[in-house]
CSV table of C-alpha atoms and ligand atoms in Angstrom, one decimal:
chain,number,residue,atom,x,y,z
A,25,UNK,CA,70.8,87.2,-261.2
A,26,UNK,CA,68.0,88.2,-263.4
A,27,UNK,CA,66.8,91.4,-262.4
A,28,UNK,CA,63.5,90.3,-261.1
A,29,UNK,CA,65.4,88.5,-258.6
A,30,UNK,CA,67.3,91.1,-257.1
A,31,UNK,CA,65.6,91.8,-253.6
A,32,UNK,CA,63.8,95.4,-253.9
A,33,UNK,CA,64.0,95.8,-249.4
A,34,UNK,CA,66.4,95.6,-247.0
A,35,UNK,CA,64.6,93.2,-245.2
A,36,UNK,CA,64.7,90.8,-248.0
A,37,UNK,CA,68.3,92.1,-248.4
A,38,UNK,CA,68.9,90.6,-244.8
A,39,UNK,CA,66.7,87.4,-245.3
A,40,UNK,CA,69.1,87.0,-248.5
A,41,UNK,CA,72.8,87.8,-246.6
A,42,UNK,CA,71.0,85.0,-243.7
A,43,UNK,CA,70.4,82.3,-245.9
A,44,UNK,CA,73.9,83.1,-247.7
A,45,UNK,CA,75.5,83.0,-244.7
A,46,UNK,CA,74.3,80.1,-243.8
A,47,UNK,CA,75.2,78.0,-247.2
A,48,UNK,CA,78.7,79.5,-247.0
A,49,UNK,CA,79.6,79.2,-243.3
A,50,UNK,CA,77.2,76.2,-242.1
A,51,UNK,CA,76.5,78.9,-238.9
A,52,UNK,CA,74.4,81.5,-238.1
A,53,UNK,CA,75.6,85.4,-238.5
A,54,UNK,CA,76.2,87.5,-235.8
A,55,UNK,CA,75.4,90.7,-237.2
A,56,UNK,CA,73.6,92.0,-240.0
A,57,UNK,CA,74.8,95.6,-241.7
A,58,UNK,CA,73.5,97.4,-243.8
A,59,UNK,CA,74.7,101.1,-245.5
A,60,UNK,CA,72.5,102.2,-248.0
A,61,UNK,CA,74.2,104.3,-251.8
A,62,UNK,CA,73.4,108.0,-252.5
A,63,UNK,CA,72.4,110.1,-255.2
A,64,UNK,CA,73.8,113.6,-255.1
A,65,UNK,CA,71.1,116.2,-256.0
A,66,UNK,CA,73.6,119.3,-256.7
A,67,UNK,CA,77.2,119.8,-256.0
A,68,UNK,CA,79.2,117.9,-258.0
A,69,UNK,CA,82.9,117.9,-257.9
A,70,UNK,CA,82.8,120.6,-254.6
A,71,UNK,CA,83.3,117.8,-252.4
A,72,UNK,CA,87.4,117.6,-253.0
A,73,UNK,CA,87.4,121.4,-253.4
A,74,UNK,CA,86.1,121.8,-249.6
A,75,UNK,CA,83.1,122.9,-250.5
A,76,UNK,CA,79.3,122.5,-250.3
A,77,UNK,CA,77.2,119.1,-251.5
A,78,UNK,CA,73.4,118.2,-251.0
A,79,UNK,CA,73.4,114.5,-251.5
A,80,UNK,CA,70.3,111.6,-250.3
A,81,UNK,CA,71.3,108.4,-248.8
A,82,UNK,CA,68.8,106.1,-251.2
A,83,UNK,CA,66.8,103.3,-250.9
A,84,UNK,CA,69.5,100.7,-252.2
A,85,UNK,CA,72.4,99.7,-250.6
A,86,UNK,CA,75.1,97.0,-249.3
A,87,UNK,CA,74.3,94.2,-246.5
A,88,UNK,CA,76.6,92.4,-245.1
A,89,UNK,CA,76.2,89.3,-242.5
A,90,UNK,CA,79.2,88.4,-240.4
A,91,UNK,CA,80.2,86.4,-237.5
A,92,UNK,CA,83.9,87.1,-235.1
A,93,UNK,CA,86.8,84.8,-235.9
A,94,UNK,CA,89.0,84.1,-232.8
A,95,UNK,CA,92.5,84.3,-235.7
A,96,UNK,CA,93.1,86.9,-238.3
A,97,UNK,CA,91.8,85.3,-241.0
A,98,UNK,CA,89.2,87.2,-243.3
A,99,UNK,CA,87.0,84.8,-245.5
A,100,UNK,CA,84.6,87.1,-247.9
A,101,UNK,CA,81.9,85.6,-250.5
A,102,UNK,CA,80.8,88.5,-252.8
A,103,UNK,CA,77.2,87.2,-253.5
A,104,UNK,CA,77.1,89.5,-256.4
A,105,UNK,CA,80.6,89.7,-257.1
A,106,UNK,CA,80.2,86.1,-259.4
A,107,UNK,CA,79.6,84.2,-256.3
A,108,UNK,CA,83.9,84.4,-255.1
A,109,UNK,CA,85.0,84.0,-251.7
A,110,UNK,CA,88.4,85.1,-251.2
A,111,UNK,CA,90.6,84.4,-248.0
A,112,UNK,CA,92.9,86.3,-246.5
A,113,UNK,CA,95.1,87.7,-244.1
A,114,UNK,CA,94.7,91.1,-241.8
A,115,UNK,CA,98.6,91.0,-241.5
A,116,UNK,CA,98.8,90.9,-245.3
A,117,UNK,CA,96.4,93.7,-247.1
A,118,UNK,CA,97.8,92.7,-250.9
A,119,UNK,CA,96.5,94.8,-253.7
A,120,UNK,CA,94.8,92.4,-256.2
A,121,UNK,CA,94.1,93.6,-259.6
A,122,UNK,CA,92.3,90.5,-260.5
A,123,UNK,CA,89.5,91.3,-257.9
A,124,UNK,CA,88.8,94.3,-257.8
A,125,UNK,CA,86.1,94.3,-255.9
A,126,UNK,CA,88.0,92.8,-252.8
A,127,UNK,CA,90.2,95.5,-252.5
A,128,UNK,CA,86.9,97.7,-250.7
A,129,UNK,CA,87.3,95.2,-248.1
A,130,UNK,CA,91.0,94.9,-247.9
A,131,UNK,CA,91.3,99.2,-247.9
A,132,UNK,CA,88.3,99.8,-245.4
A,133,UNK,CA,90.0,96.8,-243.5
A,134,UNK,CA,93.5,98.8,-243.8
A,135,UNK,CA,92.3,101.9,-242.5
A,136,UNK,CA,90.3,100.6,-239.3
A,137,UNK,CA,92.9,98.8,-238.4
A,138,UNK,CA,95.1,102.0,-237.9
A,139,UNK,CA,92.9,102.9,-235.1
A,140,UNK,CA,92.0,99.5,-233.9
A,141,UNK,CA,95.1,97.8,-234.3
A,142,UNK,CA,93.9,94.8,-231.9
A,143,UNK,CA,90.7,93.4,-233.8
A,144,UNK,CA,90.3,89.8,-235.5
A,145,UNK,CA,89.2,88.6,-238.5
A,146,UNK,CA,85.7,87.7,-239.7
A,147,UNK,CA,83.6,85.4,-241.6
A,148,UNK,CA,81.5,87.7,-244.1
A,149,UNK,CA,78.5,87.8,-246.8
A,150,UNK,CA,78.0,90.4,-249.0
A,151,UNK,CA,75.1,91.3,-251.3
A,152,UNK,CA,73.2,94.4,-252.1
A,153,UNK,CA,70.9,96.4,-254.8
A,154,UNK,CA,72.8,99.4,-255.7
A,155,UNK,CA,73.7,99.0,-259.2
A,156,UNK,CA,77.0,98.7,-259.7
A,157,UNK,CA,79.3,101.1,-262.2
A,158,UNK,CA,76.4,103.5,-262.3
A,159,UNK,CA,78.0,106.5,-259.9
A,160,UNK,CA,75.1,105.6,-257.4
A,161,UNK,CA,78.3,105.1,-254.7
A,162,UNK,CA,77.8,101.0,-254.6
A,163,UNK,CA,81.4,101.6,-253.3
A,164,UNK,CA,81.3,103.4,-250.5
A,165,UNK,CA,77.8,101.7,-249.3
A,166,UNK,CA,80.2,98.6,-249.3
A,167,UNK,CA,83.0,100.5,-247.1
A,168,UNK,CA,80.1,101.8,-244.9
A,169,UNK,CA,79.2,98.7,-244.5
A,170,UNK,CA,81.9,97.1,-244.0
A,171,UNK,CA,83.2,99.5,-241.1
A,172,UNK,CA,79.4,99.4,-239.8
A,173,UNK,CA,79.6,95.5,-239.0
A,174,UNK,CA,83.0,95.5,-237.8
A,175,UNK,CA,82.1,98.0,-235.3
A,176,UNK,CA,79.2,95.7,-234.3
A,177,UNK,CA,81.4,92.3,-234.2
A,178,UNK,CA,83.9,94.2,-231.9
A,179,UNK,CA,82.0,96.9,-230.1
A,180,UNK,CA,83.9,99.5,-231.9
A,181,UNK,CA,83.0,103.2,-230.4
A,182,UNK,CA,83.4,105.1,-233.8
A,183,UNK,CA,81.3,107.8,-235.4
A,184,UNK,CA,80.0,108.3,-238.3
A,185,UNK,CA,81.9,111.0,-239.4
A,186,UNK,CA,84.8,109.0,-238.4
A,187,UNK,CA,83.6,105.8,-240.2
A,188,UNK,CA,83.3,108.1,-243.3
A,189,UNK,CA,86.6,109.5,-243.3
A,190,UNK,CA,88.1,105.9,-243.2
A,191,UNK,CA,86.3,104.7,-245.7
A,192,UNK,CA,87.7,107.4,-247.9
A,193,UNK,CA,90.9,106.6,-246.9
A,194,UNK,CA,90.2,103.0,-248.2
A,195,UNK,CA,89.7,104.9,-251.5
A,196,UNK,CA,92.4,107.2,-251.6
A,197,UNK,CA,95.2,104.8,-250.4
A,198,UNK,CA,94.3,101.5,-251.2
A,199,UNK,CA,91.9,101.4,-254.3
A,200,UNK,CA,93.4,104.5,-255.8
A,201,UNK,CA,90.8,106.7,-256.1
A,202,UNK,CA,90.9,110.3,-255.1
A,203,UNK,CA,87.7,110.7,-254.4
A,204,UNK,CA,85.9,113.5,-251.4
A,205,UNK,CA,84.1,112.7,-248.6
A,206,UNK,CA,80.7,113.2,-249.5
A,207,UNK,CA,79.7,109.4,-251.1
A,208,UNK,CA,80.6,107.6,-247.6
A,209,UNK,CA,79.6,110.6,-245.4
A,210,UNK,CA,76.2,110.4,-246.7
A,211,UNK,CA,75.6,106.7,-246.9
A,212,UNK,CA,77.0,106.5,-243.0
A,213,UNK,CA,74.6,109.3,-241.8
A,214,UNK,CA,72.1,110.2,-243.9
A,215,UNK,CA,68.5,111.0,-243.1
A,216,UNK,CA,65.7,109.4,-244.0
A,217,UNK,CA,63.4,111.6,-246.0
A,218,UNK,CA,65.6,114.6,-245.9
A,219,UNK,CA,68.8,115.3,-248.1
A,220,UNK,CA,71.9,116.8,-246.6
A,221,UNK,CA,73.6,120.4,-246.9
A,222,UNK,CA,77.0,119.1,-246.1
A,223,UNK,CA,80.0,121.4,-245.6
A,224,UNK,CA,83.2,119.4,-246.9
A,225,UNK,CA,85.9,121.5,-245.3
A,226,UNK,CA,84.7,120.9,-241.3
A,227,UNK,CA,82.4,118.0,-242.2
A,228,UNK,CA,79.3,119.7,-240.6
A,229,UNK,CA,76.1,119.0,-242.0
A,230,UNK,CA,72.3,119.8,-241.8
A,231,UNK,CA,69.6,118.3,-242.7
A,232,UNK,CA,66.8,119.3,-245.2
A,233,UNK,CA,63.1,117.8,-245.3
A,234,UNK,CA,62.5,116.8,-249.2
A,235,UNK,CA,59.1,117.9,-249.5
A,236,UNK,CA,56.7,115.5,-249.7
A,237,UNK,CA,54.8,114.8,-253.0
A,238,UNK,CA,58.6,114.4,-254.8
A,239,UNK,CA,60.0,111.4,-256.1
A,240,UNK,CA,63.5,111.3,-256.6
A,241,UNK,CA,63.3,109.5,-259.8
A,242,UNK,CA,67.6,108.5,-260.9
A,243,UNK,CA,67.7,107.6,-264.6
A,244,UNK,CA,70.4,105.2,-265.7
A,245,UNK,CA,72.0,106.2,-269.2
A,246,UNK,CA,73.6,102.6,-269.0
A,247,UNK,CA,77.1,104.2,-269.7
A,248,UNK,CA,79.1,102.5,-268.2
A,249,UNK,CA,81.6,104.9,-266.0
A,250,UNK,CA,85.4,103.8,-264.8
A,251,UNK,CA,86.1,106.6,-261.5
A,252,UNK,CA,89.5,105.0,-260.8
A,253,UNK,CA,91.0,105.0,-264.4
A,254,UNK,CA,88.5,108.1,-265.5
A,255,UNK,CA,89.0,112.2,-265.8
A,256,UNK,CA,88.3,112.3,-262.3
A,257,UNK,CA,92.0,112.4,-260.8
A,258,UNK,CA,92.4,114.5,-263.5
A,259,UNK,CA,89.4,117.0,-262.9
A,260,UNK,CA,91.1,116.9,-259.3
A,261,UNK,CA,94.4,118.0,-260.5
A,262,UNK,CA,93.1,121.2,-262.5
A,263,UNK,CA,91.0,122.3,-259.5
A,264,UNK,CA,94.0,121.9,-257.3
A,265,UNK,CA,96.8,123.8,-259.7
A,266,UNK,CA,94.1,126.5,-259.5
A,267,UNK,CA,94.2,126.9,-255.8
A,268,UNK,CA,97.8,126.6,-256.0
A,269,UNK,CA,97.9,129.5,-258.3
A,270,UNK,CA,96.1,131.4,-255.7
A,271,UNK,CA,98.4,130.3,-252.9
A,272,UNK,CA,95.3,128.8,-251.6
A,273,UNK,CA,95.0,124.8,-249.7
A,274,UNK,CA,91.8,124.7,-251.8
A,275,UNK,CA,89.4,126.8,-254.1
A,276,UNK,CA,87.2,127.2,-250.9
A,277,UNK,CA,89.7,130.0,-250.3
A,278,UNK,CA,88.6,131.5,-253.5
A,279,UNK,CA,85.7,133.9,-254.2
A,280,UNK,CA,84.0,134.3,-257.8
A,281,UNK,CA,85.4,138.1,-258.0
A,282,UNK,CA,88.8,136.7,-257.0
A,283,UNK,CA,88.8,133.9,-260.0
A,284,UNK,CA,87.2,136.9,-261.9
A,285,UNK,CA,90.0,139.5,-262.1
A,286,UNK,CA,93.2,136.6,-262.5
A,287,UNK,CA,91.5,135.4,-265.7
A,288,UNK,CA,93.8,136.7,-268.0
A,289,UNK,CA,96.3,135.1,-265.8
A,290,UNK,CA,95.5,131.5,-266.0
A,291,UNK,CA,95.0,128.9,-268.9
A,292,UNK,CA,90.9,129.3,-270.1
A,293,UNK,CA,90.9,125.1,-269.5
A,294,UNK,CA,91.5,125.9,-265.9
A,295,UNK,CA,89.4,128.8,-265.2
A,296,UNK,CA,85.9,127.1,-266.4
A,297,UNK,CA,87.1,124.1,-263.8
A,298,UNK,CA,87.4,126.7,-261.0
A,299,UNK,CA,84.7,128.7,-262.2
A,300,UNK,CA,82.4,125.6,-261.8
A,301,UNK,CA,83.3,124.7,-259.0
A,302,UNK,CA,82.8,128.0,-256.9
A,303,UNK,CA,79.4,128.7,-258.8
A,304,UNK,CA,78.1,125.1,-258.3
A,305,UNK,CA,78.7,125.7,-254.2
A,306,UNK,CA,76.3,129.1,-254.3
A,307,UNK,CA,74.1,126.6,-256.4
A,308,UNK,CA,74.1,124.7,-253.5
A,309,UNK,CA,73.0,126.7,-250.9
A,310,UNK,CA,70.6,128.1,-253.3
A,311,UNK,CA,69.1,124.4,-253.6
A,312,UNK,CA,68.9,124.0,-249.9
A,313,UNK,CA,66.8,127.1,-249.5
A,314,UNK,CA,64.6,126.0,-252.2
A,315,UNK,CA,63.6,122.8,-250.8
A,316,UNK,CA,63.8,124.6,-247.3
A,317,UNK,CA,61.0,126.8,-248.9
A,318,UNK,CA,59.3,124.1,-251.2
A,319,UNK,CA,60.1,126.4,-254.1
A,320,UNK,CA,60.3,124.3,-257.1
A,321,UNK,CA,60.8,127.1,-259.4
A,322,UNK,CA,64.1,127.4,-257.8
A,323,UNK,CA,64.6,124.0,-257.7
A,324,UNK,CA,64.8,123.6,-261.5
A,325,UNK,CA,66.5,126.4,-262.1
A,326,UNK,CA,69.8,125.8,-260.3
A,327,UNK,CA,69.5,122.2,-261.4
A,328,UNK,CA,69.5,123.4,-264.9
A,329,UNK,CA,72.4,125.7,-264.3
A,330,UNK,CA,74.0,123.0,-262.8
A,331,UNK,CA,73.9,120.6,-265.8
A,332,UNK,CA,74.8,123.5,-267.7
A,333,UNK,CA,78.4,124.1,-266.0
A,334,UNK,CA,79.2,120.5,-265.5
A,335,UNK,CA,78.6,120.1,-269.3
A,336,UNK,CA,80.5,123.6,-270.3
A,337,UNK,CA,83.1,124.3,-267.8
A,338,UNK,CA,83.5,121.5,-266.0
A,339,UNK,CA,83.8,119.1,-269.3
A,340,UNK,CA,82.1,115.8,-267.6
A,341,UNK,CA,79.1,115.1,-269.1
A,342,UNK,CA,78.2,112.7,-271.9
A,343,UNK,CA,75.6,113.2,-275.6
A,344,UNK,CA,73.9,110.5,-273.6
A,345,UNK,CA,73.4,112.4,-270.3
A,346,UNK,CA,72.7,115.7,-271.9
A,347,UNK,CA,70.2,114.0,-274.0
A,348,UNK,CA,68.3,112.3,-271.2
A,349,UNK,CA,68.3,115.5,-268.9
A,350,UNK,CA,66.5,117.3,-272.0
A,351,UNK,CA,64.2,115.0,-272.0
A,352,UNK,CA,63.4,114.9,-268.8
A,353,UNK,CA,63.2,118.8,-268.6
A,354,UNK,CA,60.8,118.8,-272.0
A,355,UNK,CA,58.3,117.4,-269.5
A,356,UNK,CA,59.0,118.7,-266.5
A,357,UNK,CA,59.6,122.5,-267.3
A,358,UNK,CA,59.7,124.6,-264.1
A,359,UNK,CA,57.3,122.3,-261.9
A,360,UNK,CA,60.5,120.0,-261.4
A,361,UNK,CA,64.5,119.8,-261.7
A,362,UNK,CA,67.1,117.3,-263.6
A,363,UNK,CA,70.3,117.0,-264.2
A,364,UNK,CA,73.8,114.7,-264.1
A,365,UNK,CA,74.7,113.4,-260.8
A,366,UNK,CA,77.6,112.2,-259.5
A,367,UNK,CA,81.6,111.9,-261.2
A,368,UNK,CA,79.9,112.4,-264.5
A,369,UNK,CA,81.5,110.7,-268.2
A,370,UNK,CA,78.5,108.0,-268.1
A,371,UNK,CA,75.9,107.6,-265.1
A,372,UNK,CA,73.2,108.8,-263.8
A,373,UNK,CA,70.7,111.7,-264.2
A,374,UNK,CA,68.6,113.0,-261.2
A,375,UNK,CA,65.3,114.3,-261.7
A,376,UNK,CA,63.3,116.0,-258.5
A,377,UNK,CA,59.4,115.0,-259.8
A,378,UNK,CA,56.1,115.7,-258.3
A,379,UNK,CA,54.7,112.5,-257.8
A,380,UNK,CA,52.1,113.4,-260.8
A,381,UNK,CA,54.6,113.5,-263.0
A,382,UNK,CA,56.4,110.5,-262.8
A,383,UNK,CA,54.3,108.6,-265.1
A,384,UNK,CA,55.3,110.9,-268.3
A,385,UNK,CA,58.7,111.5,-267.2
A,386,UNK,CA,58.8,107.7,-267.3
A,387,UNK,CA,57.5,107.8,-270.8
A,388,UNK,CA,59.1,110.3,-272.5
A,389,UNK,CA,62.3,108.2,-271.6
A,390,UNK,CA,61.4,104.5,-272.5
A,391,UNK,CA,60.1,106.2,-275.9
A,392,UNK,CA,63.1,108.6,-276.8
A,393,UNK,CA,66.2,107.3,-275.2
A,394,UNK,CA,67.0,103.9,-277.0
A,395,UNK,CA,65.6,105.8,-280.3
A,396,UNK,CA,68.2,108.5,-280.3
A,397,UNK,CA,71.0,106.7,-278.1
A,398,UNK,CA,70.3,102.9,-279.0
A,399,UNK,CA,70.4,102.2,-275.0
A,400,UNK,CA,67.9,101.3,-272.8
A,401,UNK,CA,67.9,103.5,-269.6
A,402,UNK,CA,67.0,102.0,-266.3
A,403,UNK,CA,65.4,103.6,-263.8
A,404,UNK,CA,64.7,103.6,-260.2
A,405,UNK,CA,62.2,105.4,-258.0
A,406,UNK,CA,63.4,106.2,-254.8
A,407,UNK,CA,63.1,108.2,-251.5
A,408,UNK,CA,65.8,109.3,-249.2
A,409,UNK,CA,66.3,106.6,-246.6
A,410,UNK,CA,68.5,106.2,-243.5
A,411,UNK,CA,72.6,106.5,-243.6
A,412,UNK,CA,74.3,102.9,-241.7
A,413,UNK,CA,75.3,105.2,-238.3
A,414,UNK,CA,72.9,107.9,-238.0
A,415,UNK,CA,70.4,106.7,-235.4
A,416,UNK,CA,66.8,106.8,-235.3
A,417,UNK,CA,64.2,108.2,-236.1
B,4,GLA,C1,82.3,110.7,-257.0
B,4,GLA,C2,83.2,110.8,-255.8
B,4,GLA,C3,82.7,111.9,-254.9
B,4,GLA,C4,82.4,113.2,-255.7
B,4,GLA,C5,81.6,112.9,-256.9
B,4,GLA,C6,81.4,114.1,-257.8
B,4,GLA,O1,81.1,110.2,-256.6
B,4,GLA,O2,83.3,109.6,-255.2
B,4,GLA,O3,83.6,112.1,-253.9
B,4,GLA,O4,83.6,113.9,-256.0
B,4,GLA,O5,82.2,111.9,-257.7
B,4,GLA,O6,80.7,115.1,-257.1
């Protein structure tokens, strides 16, 4: 699909999965669904630690259109997934390697069906705008959906929290990453126009007004990122043997001071992982208060510091990403904040920009970044929008 033709709403999202629908099944759809992707505005790699994230559910997202089948039969066309449909079973969840992109469907599928043992199958179109590969979570805004029009089609009673925590499952036991909880947590219940302070170890979360006059302007480095078969898993690992070293379930058991005085104990690889990760959680709170307080400075200060330790300690940034977020920061100074967002090793860069910036922010990056990096950046303007199970207003 040429870009052009990608629909920018999600009403024309929903005419689209209609009409699809339609053509594929020669019916109408029962239900539409639709769970929007996230950009995570500090608090990277805290969420499998059990500590603190402030993501945004975005303005681009997954819909699906479904209709109840009375067997078990699941038939799937991926719209933008080269057009395939693939059939198959709810009795036989099969790993394919071939389609990777139907193994979302089969995992979410997997995991609801532990609680709902009972339900049927379903006829299903899937499209969306959340470009894919770019750590904007096009992933789990596919789970959320998924578990979003299931619940409609069978008048399932689950929560969001709930929906989250299986579609996190469908990552960590069927697709084979081991992600956190904060990509499908968001995209079920995010709040439009606010981000969200969330606590990863008890899943509690609050919400925070983005101020207005900021656009949250995400900056594609078109790197193309690989979670599944990245560092991640890896990242996960050293963060855990830390905890372990402390006798600890996670590092949200372990203070600063603590990590401070067994330095000399553990490997120095290890102790910049932990050391991120515990200073990117005060980071966190620090960036809640700033937007709680509409205090920019702030703002771009801990988003600066955070760049910094994901680059230095944590070891997950790319020349790319470093070289857009300078960019980015030669404009902005302190009136606005940038940095990586997301896993990291290719992606995205968020920049927090008063709406009277956005024009030379813009510029700076269609001028500099295919000069230095030869690659064209994409970029995409966006507001925080509405998570799939979090009800109005
Ligand atoms: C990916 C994972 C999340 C989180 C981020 C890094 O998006 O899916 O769970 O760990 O990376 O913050």
């Amino acid at each position: 699909m040429a870009l052009s033709d990608i629909p920018q709403t999600n009403q024309q999202l929903d005419a689209l999965a209609k009409t699809l629908f339609e053509q594929q099944f020669h019916s109408q759809a029962d239900f539409i669904a639709h769970a929007p992707g996230r950009v995570n505005l500090i608090g990277d790699h805290t969420d499998y630690n059990h500590g603190f994230v402030l993501p945004a559910a975005i303005t681009f997202g997954t819909t699906i259109a479904a209709s109840a089948r009375q067997d078990s039969t699941i038939r799937v066309y991926a719209h933008d997934c080269d057009q395939q449909l693939v059939e198959f079973n709810l009795e036989q969840l099969i790993f394919d390697s071939q389609l990777m992109w139907s193994n979302y469907v089969k995992g979410t599928l997997q995991a609801l069906l532990k609680k709902y043992p009972d339900i049927n199958g379903a006829n299903l179109v899937v499209t969306g705008n959340v470009p894919q590969g770019a750590g904007l979570s096009s992933s789990a805004s596919f789970e959320i959906a998924i578990i979003k029009v299931f619940c409609q089609l069978y008048q399932l009673p689950l929560t969001g929290v709930e929906a989250a925590l299986m579609g996190q499952q469908a990552e960590n036991d069927f697709v084979g990453c081991n992600c956190g909880i904060m990509d499908q947590l968001i995209s079920a219940m995010g709040k439009k126009d606010h981000a969200m302070l969330l606590d990863c170890q008890d899943l509690s979360f609050k919400d925070v007004l983005i101020p207005a006059g900021l656009t949250l302007c995400i900056i594609n480095s078109n790197v193309k990122r690989g979670l599944v078969d990245s560092e991640y898993n890896l990242r996960r690992e050293q963060c855990e043997a830390v905890a372990h070293y402390f006798n600890v379930s996670s590092l949200r058991e372990v203070s600063l001071s603590q990590l401070a005085s067994a330095k000399a104990n553990i490997s120095p690889m290890l102790y910049k992982r932990a050391h991120h990760v515990l200073s990117e959680n005060a980071r966190v709170h620090s960036a809640f208060k700033a937007l709680n307080e509409n205090n920019i400075k702030l703002i771009s200060q801990v988003m600066k510091e955070s760049h910094n330790s994901l680059r230095d300690d944590f070891d997950v940034t790319t020349k790319a990403l470093d070289g857009l977020v300078s960019m980015v920061d030669s404009v902005l100074g302190d009136r606005g904040g940038v940095r990586m967002t997301g896993g990291g090793f290719g992606g995205c860069v968020i920049a927090i920009v008063p709406d009277g910036l956005v024009t030379q922010v813009l510029d700076v990056v269609n001028k500099q970044y295919e000069r230095e990096f030869a690659l064209s950046a994409s970029i995409y303007l966006c507001s925080a929008s509405q998570g799939a199970f979090r009800s109005l207003p």
